Structure formats: structure tokens, C-alpha cells
Short mmCIF file of C-alpha atoms in Angstrom, two decimals:
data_model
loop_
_atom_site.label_atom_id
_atom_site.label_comp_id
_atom_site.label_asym_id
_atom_site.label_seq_id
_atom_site.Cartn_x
_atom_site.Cartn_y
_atom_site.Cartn_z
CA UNK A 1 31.01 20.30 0.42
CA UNK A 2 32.74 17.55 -2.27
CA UNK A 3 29.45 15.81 -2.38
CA UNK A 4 27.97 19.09 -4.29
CA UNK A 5 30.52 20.99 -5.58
CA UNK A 6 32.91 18.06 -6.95
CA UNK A 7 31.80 16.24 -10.73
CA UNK A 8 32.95 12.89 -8.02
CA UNK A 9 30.68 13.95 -5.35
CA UNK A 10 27.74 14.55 -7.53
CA UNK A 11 28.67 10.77 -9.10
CA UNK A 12 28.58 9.37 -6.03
CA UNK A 13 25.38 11.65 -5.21
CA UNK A 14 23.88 9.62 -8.19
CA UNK A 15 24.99 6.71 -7.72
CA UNK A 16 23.67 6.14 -3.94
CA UNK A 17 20.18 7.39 -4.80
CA UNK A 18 20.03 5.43 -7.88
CA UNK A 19 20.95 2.30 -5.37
CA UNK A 20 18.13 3.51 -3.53
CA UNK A 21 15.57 3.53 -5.94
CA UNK A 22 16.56 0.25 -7.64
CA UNK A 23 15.72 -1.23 -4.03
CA UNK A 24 12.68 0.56 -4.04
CA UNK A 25 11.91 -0.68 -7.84
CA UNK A 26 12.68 -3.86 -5.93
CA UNK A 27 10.05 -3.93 -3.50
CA UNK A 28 7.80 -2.64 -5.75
CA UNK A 29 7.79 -5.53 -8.23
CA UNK A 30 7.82 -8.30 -5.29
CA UNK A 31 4.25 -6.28 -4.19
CA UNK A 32 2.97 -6.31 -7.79
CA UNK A 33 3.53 -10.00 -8.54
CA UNK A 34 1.81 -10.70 -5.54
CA UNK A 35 -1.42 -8.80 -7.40
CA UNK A 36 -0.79 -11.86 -10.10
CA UNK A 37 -2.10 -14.45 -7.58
CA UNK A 38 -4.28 -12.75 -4.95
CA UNK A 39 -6.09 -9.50 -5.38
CA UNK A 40 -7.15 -9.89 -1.39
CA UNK A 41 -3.49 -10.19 -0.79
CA UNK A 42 -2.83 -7.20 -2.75
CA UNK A 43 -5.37 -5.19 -1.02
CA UNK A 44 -4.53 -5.97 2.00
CA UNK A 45 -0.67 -4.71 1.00
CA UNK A 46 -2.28 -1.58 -0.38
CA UNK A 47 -4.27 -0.89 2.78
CA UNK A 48 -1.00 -1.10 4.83
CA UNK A 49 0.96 1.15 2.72
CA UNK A 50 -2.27 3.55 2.42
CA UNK A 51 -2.46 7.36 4.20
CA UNK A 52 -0.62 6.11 7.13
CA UNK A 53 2.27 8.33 8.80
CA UNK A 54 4.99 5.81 8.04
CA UNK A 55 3.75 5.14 4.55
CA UNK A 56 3.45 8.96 4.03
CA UNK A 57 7.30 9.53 5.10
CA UNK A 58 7.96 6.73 2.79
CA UNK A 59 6.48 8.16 -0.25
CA UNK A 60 8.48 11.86 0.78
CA UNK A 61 11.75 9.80 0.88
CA UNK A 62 11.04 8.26 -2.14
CA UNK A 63 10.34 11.89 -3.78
CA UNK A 64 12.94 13.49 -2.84
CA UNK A 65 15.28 10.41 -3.92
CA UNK A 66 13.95 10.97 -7.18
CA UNK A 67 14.01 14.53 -7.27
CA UNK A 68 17.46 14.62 -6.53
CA UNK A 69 18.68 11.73 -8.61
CA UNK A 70 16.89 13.49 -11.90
CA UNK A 71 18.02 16.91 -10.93
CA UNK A 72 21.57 15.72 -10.62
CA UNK A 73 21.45 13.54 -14.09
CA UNK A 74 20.74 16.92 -15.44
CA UNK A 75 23.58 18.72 -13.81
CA UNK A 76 26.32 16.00 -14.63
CA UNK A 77 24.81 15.46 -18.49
CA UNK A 78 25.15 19.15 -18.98
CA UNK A 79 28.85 19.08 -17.33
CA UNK A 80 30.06 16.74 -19.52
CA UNK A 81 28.59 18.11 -22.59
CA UNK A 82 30.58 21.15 -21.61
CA UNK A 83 33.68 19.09 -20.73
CA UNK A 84 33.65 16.49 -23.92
CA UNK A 85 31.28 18.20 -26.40
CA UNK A 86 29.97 15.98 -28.89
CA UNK A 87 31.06 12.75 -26.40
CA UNK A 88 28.54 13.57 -24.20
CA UNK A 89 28.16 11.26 -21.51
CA UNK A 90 30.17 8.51 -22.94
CA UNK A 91 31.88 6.86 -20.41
CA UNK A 92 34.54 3.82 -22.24
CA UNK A 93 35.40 1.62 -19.86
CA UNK A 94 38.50 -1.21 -19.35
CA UNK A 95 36.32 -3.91 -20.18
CA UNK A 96 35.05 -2.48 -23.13
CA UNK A 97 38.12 -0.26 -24.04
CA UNK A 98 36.79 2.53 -26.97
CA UNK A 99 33.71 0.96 -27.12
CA UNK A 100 30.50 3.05 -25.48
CA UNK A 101 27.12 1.33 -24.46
CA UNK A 102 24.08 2.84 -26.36
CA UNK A 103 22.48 3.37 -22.96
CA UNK A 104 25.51 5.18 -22.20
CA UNK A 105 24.83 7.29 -25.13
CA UNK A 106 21.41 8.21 -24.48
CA UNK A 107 20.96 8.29 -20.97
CA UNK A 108 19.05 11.72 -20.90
CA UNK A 109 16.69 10.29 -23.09
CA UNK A 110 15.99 7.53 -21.11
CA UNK A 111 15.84 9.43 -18.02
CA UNK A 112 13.54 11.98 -19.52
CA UNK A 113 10.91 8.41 -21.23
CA UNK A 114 11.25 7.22 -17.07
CA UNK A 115 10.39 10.42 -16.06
CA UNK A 116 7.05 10.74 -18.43
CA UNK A 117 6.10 7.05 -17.70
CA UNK A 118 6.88 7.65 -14.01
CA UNK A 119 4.44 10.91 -13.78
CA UNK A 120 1.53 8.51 -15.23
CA UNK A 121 2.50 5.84 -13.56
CA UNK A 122 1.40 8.10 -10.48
CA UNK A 123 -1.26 9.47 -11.79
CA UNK A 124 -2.83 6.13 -12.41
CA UNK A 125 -2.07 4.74 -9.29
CA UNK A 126 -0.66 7.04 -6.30
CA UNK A 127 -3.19 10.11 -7.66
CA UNK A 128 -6.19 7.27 -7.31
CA UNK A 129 -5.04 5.60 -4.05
CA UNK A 130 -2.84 7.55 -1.66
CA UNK A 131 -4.05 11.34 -2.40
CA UNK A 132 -7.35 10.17 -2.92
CA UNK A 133 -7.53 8.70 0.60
CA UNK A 134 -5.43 11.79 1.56
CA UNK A 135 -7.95 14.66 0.08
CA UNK A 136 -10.87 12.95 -0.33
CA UNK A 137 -12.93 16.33 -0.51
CA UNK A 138 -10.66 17.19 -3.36
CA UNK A 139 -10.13 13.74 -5.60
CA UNK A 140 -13.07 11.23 -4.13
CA UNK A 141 -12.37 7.77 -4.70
CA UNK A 142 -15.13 5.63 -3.20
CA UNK A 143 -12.31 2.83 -2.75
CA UNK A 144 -8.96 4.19 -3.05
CA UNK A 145 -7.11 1.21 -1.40
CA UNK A 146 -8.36 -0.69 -4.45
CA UNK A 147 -5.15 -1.30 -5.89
CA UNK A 148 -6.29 -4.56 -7.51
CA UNK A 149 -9.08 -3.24 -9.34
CA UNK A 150 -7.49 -0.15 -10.73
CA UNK A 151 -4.44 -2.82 -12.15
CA UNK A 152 -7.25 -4.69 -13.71
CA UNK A 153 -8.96 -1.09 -15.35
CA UNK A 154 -5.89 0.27 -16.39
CA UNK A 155 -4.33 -2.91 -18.06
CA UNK A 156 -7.41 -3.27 -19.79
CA UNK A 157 -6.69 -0.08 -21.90
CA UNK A 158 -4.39 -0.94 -24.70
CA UNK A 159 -2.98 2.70 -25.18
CA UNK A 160 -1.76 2.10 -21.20
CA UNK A 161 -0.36 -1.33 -21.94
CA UNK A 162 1.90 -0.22 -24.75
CA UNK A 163 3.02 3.02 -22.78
CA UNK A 164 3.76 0.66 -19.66
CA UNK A 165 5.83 -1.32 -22.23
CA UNK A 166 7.98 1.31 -23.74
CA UNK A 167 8.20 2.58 -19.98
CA UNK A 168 9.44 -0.71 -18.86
CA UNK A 169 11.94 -0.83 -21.54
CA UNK A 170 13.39 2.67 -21.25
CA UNK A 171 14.07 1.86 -17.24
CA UNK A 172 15.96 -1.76 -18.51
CA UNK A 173 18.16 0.38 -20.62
CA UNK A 174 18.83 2.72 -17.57
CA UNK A 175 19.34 0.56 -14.66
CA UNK A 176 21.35 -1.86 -16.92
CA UNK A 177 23.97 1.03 -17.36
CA UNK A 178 23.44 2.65 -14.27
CA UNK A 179 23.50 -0.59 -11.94
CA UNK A 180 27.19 -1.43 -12.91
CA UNK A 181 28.01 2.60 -13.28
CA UNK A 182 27.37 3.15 -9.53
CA UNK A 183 29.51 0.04 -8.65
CA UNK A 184 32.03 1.82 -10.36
CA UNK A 185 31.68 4.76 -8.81
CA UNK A 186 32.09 3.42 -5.47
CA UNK A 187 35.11 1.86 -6.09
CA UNK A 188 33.96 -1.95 -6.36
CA UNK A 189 35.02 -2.71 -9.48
CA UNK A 190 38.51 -3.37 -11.72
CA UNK A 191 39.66 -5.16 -14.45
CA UNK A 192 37.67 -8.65 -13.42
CA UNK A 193 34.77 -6.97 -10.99
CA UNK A 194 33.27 -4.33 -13.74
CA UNK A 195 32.76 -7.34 -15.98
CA UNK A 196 31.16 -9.13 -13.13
CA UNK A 197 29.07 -6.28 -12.06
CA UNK A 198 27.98 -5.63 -15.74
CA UNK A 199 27.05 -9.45 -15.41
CA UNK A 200 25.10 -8.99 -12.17
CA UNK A 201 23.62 -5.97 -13.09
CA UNK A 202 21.88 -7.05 -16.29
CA UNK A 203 20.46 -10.47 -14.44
CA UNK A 204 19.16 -8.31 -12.02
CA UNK A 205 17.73 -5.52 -13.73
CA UNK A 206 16.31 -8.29 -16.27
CA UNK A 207 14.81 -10.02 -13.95
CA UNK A 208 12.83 -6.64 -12.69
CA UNK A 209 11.84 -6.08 -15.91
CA UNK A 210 10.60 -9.04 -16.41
CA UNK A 211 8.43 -9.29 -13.13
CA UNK A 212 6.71 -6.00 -13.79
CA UNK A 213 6.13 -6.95 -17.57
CA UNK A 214 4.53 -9.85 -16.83
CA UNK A 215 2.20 -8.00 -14.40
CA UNK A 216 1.36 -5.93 -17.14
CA UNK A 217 0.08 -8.43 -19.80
CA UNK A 218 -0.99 -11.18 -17.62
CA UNK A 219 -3.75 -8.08 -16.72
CA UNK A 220 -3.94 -6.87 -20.46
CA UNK A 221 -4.73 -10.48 -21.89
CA UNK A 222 -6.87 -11.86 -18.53
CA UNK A 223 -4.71 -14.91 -18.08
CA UNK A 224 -3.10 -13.80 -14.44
CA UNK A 225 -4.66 -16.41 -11.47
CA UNK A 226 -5.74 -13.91 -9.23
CA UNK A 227 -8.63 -13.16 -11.64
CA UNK A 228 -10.33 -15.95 -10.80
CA UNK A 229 -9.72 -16.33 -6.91
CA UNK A 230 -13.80 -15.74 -6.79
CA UNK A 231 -14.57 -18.42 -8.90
CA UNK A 232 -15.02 -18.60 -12.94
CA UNK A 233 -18.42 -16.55 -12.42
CA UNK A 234 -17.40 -13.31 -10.58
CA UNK A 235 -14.01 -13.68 -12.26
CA UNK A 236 -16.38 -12.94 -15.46
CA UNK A 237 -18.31 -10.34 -13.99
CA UNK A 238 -15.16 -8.33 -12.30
CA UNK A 239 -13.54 -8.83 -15.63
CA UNK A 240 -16.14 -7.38 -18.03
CA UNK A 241 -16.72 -4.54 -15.56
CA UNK A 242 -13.44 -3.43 -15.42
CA UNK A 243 -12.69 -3.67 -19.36
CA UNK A 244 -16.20 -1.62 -19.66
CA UNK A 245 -15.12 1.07 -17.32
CA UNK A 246 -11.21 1.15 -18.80
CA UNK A 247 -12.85 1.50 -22.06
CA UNK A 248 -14.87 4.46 -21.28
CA UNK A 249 -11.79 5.88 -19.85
CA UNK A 250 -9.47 5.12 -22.48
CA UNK A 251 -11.83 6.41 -24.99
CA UNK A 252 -12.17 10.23 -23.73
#
């Protein structure tokens, strides 16, 4: 079949499930900047999306997405470093005729920094919340739909903040390239539409980045609203419980 055996088929193999999983990133930031006013609301969200069927298939989709999109990057980075040598994956386009993104460049690199961030991303969150309500006789979590508090305990750890960062960073360097790369590869683009869709592409992905970064230190440095829906008092006491237990955690 062309969509596994041609170098187009696994580009457009990439390119759909990279779609995918920007839409997903999507989502994902919408639910987190909801954290930044209410940590009910957020709850609530988390309880939805908990151990039920639909959220289950869900999180399967979304695995095997990624598991296909990151096996794929491997197969096509390895096929062009057979095909162009020391090019790589450089990929000069009409726009920008002999020149060749950095992202371009070091795509592999980025992908593998996404990957590492991603894995504990999910051990932070998904292996806390979703298996932990899953297997509770294997990882017990007293409150494992408390997605709220564990954003508050793990921003509180410095070492997690900065790893978040350079996590955050890496994907803005991959989606940025990859957003206007999969237009490309379906055909939407030319002389005047690949500049557009580079345009697009980085206002978009920007904007992503900068939802979830703001997520991340408004927790880090206290100043996100939601800390206080309970009033000034238990916004105090949540607070200093949270940094007390992060900084046992962070400290083993």
C-alpha cells in the first residue's frame, strides 16, 4: 500500500497524524487555561475525562497517533540520511529558495526533547490520574481526579518548571516547521500559500505555546486567579501545602 511503502505515503502518514495531535495539543491547552481561573472547573473537566470508556478510547487513539507519528519520523529521517547524506532532512523550499529552517535541521532532536518531556509529562499527570484511578491496587492515589492540585505540586518544583520550559520550546520549534510542512504535503500550498501557511502556522503554534507557558509560571510564581477562588486564607493554606509536599518530592 503507497501509504507505507512510498517516502509520499509515509509524508502524508506524518503529516495527518501530526494534524491530529496539534488538535489534540489544542484541546489540551484550552482545558489547562481553564485550571488558571477555576480549579473546581478543572476538576470537574478532569473527572469527565477520568477512567471512563470513551475517555479510555481517547487516550488509545491518542497513543497510537503518537506512536505512529514518532515511529515514522524515524523511518523518513533515516531515509533521507540515506538519500542526501550529510543534508539530512533539509527540505529548501520556493519561498525560501537554498535557505533551510534550523528546525528543519534538527528535527530528530526535537522530536526525541518532545518525546522525553512527553514521557514525564505522563508520568506526572496521566500515571497520577488516569492509571491511578485505573489500578488503584497497583498505583493508589487517594484523589486521582485531582488534576488541580497535582498542577499546583508539580509547578511548585523548580527542576519541573525549567524542564516544562525547554519542553515547551522544543514542541514550538517542531510544530512551527511541521504545521506548514504538512500543508505542503497535502498539496495546499504554492508560491503565495506556503508563505501564508508559514504565517499561519507560527501564529498558531505561538499562540499554543504561549497558553501552556503561561499555565506553567502563573503556577510556579502563585500569581494564577484560580489560587485564590477559596478566599486569601485557604488560598494560603492550599498554597504552602502544596509547595511543602512538591518540595519533598523534588528533593528525593
Amino acid at each position: 500500500m503507497w501509504l507505507f511503502n512510498s517516502s509520499v505515503g509515509r509524508k502524508v502518514v506524518m503529516s495527518v497524524t501530526g494534524v491530529a495531535l496539534i488538535l489534540f495539543l489544542t484541546f489540551h491547552c484550552c482545558m489547562n487555561i481553564v485550571a488558571l481561573f477555576s480549579g473546581e472547573a478543572y476538576n470537574t473537566i478532569c473527572e469527565l475525562l477520568g477512567a471512563n470508556w470513551y475517555a479510555v478510547v481517547a487516550t488509545l487513539g491518542l497513543a497510537a497517533l503518537a506512536v505512529i507519528h514518532i515511529v515514522y519520523a524515524f523511518i523518513l529521517t533515516a531515509q533521507n540520511r540515506k538519500a542526501r547524506g550529510d543534508n539530512r532532512y533539509e527540505v529548501a523550499t520556493t519561498v525560501n529558495a537554498g535557505k533551510v529552517e534550523w528546525a528543519s535541521k534538527n528535527m530528530l532532536v526535537l522530536g526525541i526533547i518532545i518525546c522525553l518531556g512527553l514521557l514525564l509529562h505522563l508520568f506526572n499527570f496521566w500515571y497520577n490520574m488516569m492509571f491511578a484511578e485505573l489500578f488503584p491496587s497497583i498505583h493508589y492515589d487517594g484523589a486521582p481526579a485531582d488534576g488541580f492540585g497535582k498542577i499546583i505540586t508539580v509547578f511548585s518544583c523548580p527542576v519541573y518548571v525549567v524542564l516544562y520550559i525547554v519542553w515547551l520550546v522544543a514542541i514550538w520549534f517542531h510544530l512551527s516547521h511541521g504545521f506548514w510542512s504538512a500543508m505542503q504535503t497535502f498539496g495546499w500550498s504554492g508560491k503565495v500559500w506556503l508563505k501564508r501557511w508559514m504565517c499561519i502556522g507560527n501564529i498558531y503554534v505561538t499562540l499554543l505555546f504561549l497558553g501552556f507557558l503561561v499555565v506553567v509560571l502563573a503556577f510556579a510564581f502563585g500569581f494564577a486567579p484560580s489560587l485564590c477562588d477559596g478566599g486569601a486564607a485557604d488560598c494560603c493554606g492550599k498554597v504552602a501545602d502544596c509547595c511543602k509536599e512538591a518540595a519533598a518530592t523534588c528533593g528525593k
